[in-house]
Amino acid sequence: MSQSVHGHDVMHMMLELGGQFTRDSLKSAIETRFGADTRFHTCSAEDMTAEQLIDFLQAKGKFVASDAGFNTLEEHICQH
């Protein structure tokens, strides 16, 4: 059985790595850090793949776009 990682951990990783991401580079970073078979959950969703998590976080407005791609902000991460 694969492990489940909270989406907050992915957002913290994005901040830790810094820079800007594309969809593909974020998926690659997620798989490198957490493993290709890891599933993800959030406060309101579960059993997501990395791609599904990226879609979810984007739909929730958790990413900040720029000309070079996107990242997130600390204030976009729930504190619970």
Short mmCIF file of N, CA, C and O in Angstrom, two decimals:
data_model
loop_
_atom_site.label_atom_id
_atom_site.label_comp_id
_atom_site.label_asym_id
_atom_site.label_seq_id
_atom_site.Cartn_x
_atom_site.Cartn_y
_atom_site.Cartn_z
N MET A 1 0.84 -1.18 0.00
CA MET A 1 0.00 0.00 0.00
C MET A 1 0.89 1.25 0.00
O MET A 1 1.87 1.33 0.72
N SER A 2 0.53 2.22 -0.82
CA SER A 2 1.32 3.44 -0.86
C SER A 2 0.93 4.36 0.28
O SER A 2 -0.17 4.29 0.81
N GLN A 3 1.85 5.24 0.64
CA GLN A 3 1.58 6.17 1.72
C GLN A 3 0.75 7.34 1.21
O GLN A 3 0.65 7.57 0.01
N SER A 4 0.13 8.07 2.12
CA SER A 4 -0.63 9.26 1.77
C SER A 4 0.03 10.46 2.45
O SER A 4 0.32 10.43 3.64
N VAL A 5 0.27 11.48 1.65
CA VAL A 5 0.95 12.69 2.11
C VAL A 5 -0.03 13.86 1.99
O VAL A 5 -0.77 13.96 1.00
N HIS A 6 -0.05 14.73 2.99
CA HIS A 6 -0.94 15.88 2.96
C HIS A 6 -0.45 16.90 1.93
O HIS A 6 0.76 17.12 1.78
N GLY A 7 -1.38 17.53 1.26
CA GLY A 7 -1.05 18.57 0.28
C GLY A 7 -0.24 19.70 0.88
O GLY A 7 0.57 20.35 0.19
N HIS A 8 -0.41 19.97 2.18
CA HIS A 8 0.39 21.00 2.85
C HIS A 8 1.88 20.68 2.74
O HIS A 8 2.71 21.58 2.59
N ASP A 9 2.22 19.39 2.82
CA ASP A 9 3.63 19.00 2.72
C ASP A 9 4.20 19.32 1.35
O ASP A 9 5.36 19.71 1.22
N VAL A 10 3.38 19.18 0.33
CA VAL A 10 3.81 19.52 -1.03
C VAL A 10 4.01 21.03 -1.14
O VAL A 10 5.01 21.50 -1.71
N MET A 11 3.10 21.80 -0.58
CA MET A 11 3.25 23.25 -0.63
C MET A 11 4.47 23.73 0.15
O MET A 11 5.19 24.63 -0.30
N HIS A 12 4.73 23.11 1.29
CA HIS A 12 5.95 23.45 2.05
C HIS A 12 7.20 23.10 1.24
O HIS A 12 8.18 23.85 1.25
N MET A 13 7.16 21.98 0.53
CA MET A 13 8.29 21.60 -0.33
C MET A 13 8.51 22.65 -1.41
O MET A 13 9.65 23.03 -1.69
N MET A 14 7.43 23.15 -1.99
CA MET A 14 7.55 24.19 -3.02
C MET A 14 8.26 25.42 -2.46
O MET A 14 9.14 25.98 -3.12
N LEU A 15 7.87 25.83 -1.27
CA LEU A 15 8.51 26.99 -0.65
C LEU A 15 9.98 26.71 -0.34
O LEU A 15 10.84 27.57 -0.55
N GLU A 16 10.25 25.51 0.15
CA GLU A 16 11.61 25.12 0.49
C GLU A 16 12.52 25.12 -0.74
O GLU A 16 13.65 25.61 -0.69
N LEU A 17 12.00 24.59 -1.85
CA LEU A 17 12.80 24.53 -3.08
C LEU A 17 12.94 25.89 -3.73
O LEU A 17 13.92 26.17 -4.43
N GLY A 18 11.96 26.76 -3.53
CA GLY A 18 12.00 28.09 -4.11
C GLY A 18 11.86 28.06 -5.61
O GLY A 18 11.59 27.02 -6.21
N GLY A 19 12.03 29.20 -6.23
CA GLY A 19 11.94 29.27 -7.68
C GLY A 19 10.52 29.09 -8.17
O GLY A 19 9.56 29.14 -7.40
N GLN A 20 10.41 28.88 -9.45
CA GLN A 20 9.11 28.74 -10.10
C GLN A 20 8.98 27.33 -10.67
O GLN A 20 9.97 26.70 -11.04
N PHE A 21 7.76 26.87 -10.74
CA PHE A 21 7.47 25.54 -11.26
C PHE A 21 6.58 25.62 -12.48
O PHE A 21 5.76 26.53 -12.60
N THR A 22 6.73 24.65 -13.34
CA THR A 22 5.72 24.37 -14.35
C THR A 22 4.97 23.15 -13.82
O THR A 22 5.39 22.53 -12.84
N ARG A 23 3.90 22.81 -14.47
CA ARG A 23 3.15 21.62 -14.05
C ARG A 23 4.06 20.39 -14.06
O ARG A 23 4.08 19.61 -13.11
N ASP A 24 4.85 20.24 -15.14
CA ASP A 24 5.74 19.07 -15.25
C ASP A 24 6.86 19.10 -14.22
O ASP A 24 7.19 18.06 -13.64
N SER A 25 7.43 20.27 -13.97
CA SER A 25 8.54 20.32 -13.01
C SER A 25 8.04 20.10 -11.58
O SER A 25 8.73 19.49 -10.77
N LEU A 26 6.81 20.54 -11.28
CA LEU A 26 6.26 20.28 -9.96
C LEU A 26 5.96 18.80 -9.80
O LEU A 26 6.28 18.21 -8.76
N LYS A 27 5.38 18.18 -10.80
CA LYS A 27 5.11 16.74 -10.73
C LYS A 27 6.41 15.97 -10.51
O LYS A 27 6.48 15.06 -9.68
N SER A 28 7.45 16.34 -11.22
CA SER A 28 8.75 15.69 -11.07
C SER A 28 9.31 15.88 -9.67
O SER A 28 9.82 14.94 -9.05
N ALA A 29 9.21 17.10 -9.13
CA ALA A 29 9.71 17.38 -7.78
C ALA A 29 8.93 16.58 -6.74
O ALA A 29 9.51 16.05 -5.79
N ILE A 30 7.62 16.49 -6.92
CA ILE A 30 6.78 15.71 -6.01
C ILE A 30 7.19 14.25 -6.02
O ILE A 30 7.37 13.62 -4.97
N GLU A 31 7.36 13.69 -7.22
CA GLU A 31 7.73 12.28 -7.33
C GLU A 31 9.13 12.01 -6.79
O GLU A 31 9.37 10.97 -6.18
N THR A 32 10.03 12.95 -6.97
CA THR A 32 11.38 12.80 -6.42
C THR A 32 11.36 12.81 -4.90
O THR A 32 11.98 11.99 -4.24
N ARG A 33 10.61 13.74 -4.33
CA ARG A 33 10.56 13.88 -2.87
C ARG A 33 9.75 12.77 -2.20
O ARG A 33 10.15 12.22 -1.19
N PHE A 34 8.59 12.48 -2.75
CA PHE A 34 7.65 11.60 -2.05
C PHE A 34 7.48 10.21 -2.68
O PHE A 34 6.92 9.33 -2.04
N GLY A 35 7.95 10.04 -3.91
CA GLY A 35 7.82 8.75 -4.60
C GLY A 35 6.70 8.77 -5.62
O GLY A 35 5.67 9.42 -5.42
N ALA A 36 6.89 8.04 -6.70
CA ALA A 36 5.93 8.04 -7.80
C ALA A 36 4.60 7.40 -7.44
O ALA A 36 3.57 7.71 -8.03
N ASP A 37 4.59 6.49 -6.48
CA ASP A 37 3.36 5.78 -6.11
C ASP A 37 2.62 6.41 -4.94
O ASP A 37 1.57 5.90 -4.53
N THR A 38 3.13 7.50 -4.41
CA THR A 38 2.52 8.15 -3.25
C THR A 38 1.17 8.74 -3.64
O THR A 38 1.00 9.27 -4.73
N ARG A 39 0.22 8.63 -2.74
CA ARG A 39 -1.09 9.24 -2.90
C ARG A 39 -1.14 10.46 -1.96
O ARG A 39 -0.36 10.55 -1.02
N PHE A 40 -2.05 11.36 -2.25
CA PHE A 40 -2.12 12.62 -1.52
C PHE A 40 -3.53 12.88 -1.02
O PHE A 40 -4.51 12.42 -1.61
N HIS A 41 -3.60 13.62 0.09
CA HIS A 41 -4.89 14.02 0.65
C HIS A 41 -4.79 15.47 1.11
O HIS A 41 -3.70 16.01 1.25
N THR A 42 -5.95 16.06 1.29
CA THR A 42 -6.05 17.42 1.84
C THR A 42 -7.15 17.39 2.89
O THR A 42 -7.68 16.34 3.22
N CYS A 43 -7.50 18.55 3.35
CA CYS A 43 -8.57 18.64 4.35
C CYS A 43 -9.91 18.17 3.79
O CYS A 43 -10.78 17.73 4.53
N SER A 44 -10.07 18.25 2.46
CA SER A 44 -11.37 17.94 1.87
C SER A 44 -11.34 16.91 0.74
O SER A 44 -12.37 16.66 0.11
N ALA A 45 -10.19 16.31 0.47
CA ALA A 45 -10.09 15.31 -0.60
C ALA A 45 -9.03 14.27 -0.21
O ALA A 45 -8.17 14.54 0.61
N GLU A 46 -9.13 13.09 -0.83
CA GLU A 46 -8.16 12.04 -0.51
C GLU A 46 -7.92 11.15 -1.71
O GLU A 46 -8.62 11.25 -2.72
N ASP A 47 -6.89 10.32 -1.59
CA ASP A 47 -6.53 9.33 -2.60
C ASP A 47 -6.27 9.96 -3.97
O ASP A 47 -6.75 9.48 -4.99
N MET A 48 -5.50 11.04 -3.99
CA MET A 48 -5.16 11.73 -5.23
C MET A 48 -3.76 11.36 -5.69
O MET A 48 -2.86 11.15 -4.87
N THR A 49 -3.58 11.31 -7.01
CA THR A 49 -2.25 11.19 -7.58
C THR A 49 -1.59 12.57 -7.53
O THR A 49 -2.26 13.58 -7.22
N ALA A 50 -0.32 12.64 -7.87
CA ALA A 50 0.38 13.94 -7.91
C ALA A 50 -0.33 14.88 -8.89
O ALA A 50 -0.54 16.06 -8.58
N GLU A 51 -0.71 14.38 -10.05
CA GLU A 51 -1.39 15.22 -11.04
C GLU A 51 -2.74 15.71 -10.53
O GLU A 51 -3.10 16.87 -10.72
N GLN A 52 -3.48 14.84 -9.87
CA GLN A 52 -4.77 15.25 -9.30
C GLN A 52 -4.58 16.28 -8.20
O GLN A 52 -5.37 17.22 -8.10
N LEU A 53 -3.53 16.12 -7.39
CA LEU A 53 -3.25 17.10 -6.35
C LEU A 53 -2.92 18.45 -6.96
O LEU A 53 -3.40 19.49 -6.50
N ILE A 54 -2.11 18.47 -8.00
CA ILE A 54 -1.76 19.73 -8.67
C ILE A 54 -3.03 20.40 -9.18
O ILE A 54 -3.23 21.60 -8.99
N ASP A 55 -3.91 19.64 -9.83
CA ASP A 55 -5.19 20.20 -10.31
C ASP A 55 -6.00 20.76 -9.16
O ASP A 55 -6.58 21.85 -9.25
N PHE A 56 -6.07 20.00 -8.05
CA PHE A 56 -6.84 20.41 -6.88
C PHE A 56 -6.30 21.71 -6.31
O PHE A 56 -7.06 22.65 -6.05
N LEU A 57 -4.98 21.77 -6.08
CA LEU A 57 -4.38 22.98 -5.50
C LEU A 57 -4.56 24.18 -6.42
O LEU A 57 -4.83 25.29 -5.95
N GLN A 58 -4.43 23.96 -7.71
CA GLN A 58 -4.62 25.05 -8.66
C GLN A 58 -6.07 25.55 -8.61
O GLN A 58 -6.31 26.76 -8.56
N ALA A 59 -7.02 24.64 -8.59
CA ALA A 59 -8.44 25.02 -8.55
C ALA A 59 -8.78 25.76 -7.26
O ALA A 59 -9.67 26.62 -7.26
N LYS A 60 -8.09 25.47 -6.18
CA LYS A 60 -8.32 26.12 -4.89
C LYS A 60 -7.59 27.46 -4.77
O LYS A 60 -7.64 28.10 -3.73
N GLY A 61 -6.86 27.86 -5.81
CA GLY A 61 -6.15 29.14 -5.79
C GLY A 61 -4.90 29.14 -4.93
O GLY A 61 -4.50 30.20 -4.44
N LYS A 62 -4.28 27.99 -4.76
CA LYS A 62 -3.10 27.88 -3.89
C LYS A 62 -1.80 28.26 -4.57
O LYS A 62 -0.77 28.39 -3.92
N PHE A 63 -1.82 28.43 -5.90
CA PHE A 63 -0.62 28.78 -6.64
C PHE A 63 -0.63 30.25 -7.01
O PHE A 63 -1.68 30.84 -7.23
N VAL A 64 0.56 30.82 -7.10
CA VAL A 64 0.73 32.21 -7.52
C VAL A 64 1.49 32.18 -8.84
O VAL A 64 2.64 31.72 -8.89
N ALA A 65 0.84 32.64 -9.90
CA ALA A 65 1.43 32.61 -11.24
C ALA A 65 2.39 33.77 -11.45
O ALA A 65 2.24 34.84 -10.87
N SER A 66 3.39 33.52 -12.28
CA SER A 66 4.31 34.56 -12.73
C SER A 66 4.67 34.26 -14.18
O SER A 66 4.25 33.23 -14.72
N ASP A 67 5.46 35.12 -14.79
CA ASP A 67 5.88 34.87 -16.18
C ASP A 67 6.69 33.59 -16.30
O ASP A 67 6.68 32.94 -17.34
N ALA A 68 7.37 33.21 -15.21
CA ALA A 68 8.27 32.05 -15.25
C ALA A 68 7.57 30.75 -14.81
O ALA A 68 8.18 29.69 -14.82
N GLY A 69 6.31 30.81 -14.38
CA GLY A 69 5.62 29.62 -13.92
C GLY A 69 4.75 29.95 -12.72
O GLY A 69 3.99 30.91 -12.76
N PHE A 70 4.88 29.18 -11.65
CA PHE A 70 4.10 29.44 -10.45
C PHE A 70 4.82 28.88 -9.23
O PHE A 70 5.71 28.05 -9.33
N ASN A 71 4.42 29.37 -8.08
CA ASN A 71 4.84 28.85 -6.79
C ASN A 71 3.67 29.04 -5.84
O ASN A 71 2.55 29.27 -6.30
N THR A 72 3.89 28.99 -4.58
CA THR A 72 2.84 29.21 -3.60
C THR A 72 3.34 30.21 -2.57
O THR A 72 4.49 30.65 -2.63
N LEU A 73 2.48 30.58 -1.66
CA LEU A 73 2.85 31.49 -0.58
C LEU A 73 2.52 30.83 0.74
O LEU A 73 1.55 30.07 0.84
N GLU A 74 3.27 31.15 1.75
CA GLU A 74 3.04 30.59 3.09
C GLU A 74 1.61 30.84 3.55
O GLU A 74 0.97 29.96 4.12
N GLU A 75 1.07 32.02 3.25
CA GLU A 75 -0.29 32.33 3.70
C GLU A 75 -1.37 31.55 2.96
O GLU A 75 -2.52 31.56 3.35
N HIS A 76 -1.00 30.84 1.91
CA HIS A 76 -1.96 29.99 1.20
C HIS A 76 -2.06 28.60 1.82
O HIS A 76 -2.88 27.79 1.40
N ILE A 77 -1.25 28.33 2.82
CA ILE A 77 -1.24 27.02 3.47
C ILE A 77 -2.04 27.11 4.77
O ILE A 77 -1.73 27.92 5.63
N CYS A 78 -3.06 26.26 4.89
CA CYS A 78 -3.86 26.22 6.14
C CYS A 78 -2.94 25.91 7.30
O CYS A 78 -2.00 25.13 7.16
N GLN A 79 -3.23 26.46 8.46
CA GLN A 79 -2.38 26.26 9.63
C GLN A 79 -3.08 25.39 10.66
O GLN A 79 -3.44 25.83 11.74
N HIS A 80 -3.28 24.12 10.33
CA HIS A 80 -3.88 23.20 11.29
C HIS A 80 -3.21 21.86 11.22
O HIS A 80 -2.34 21.64 10.47
#
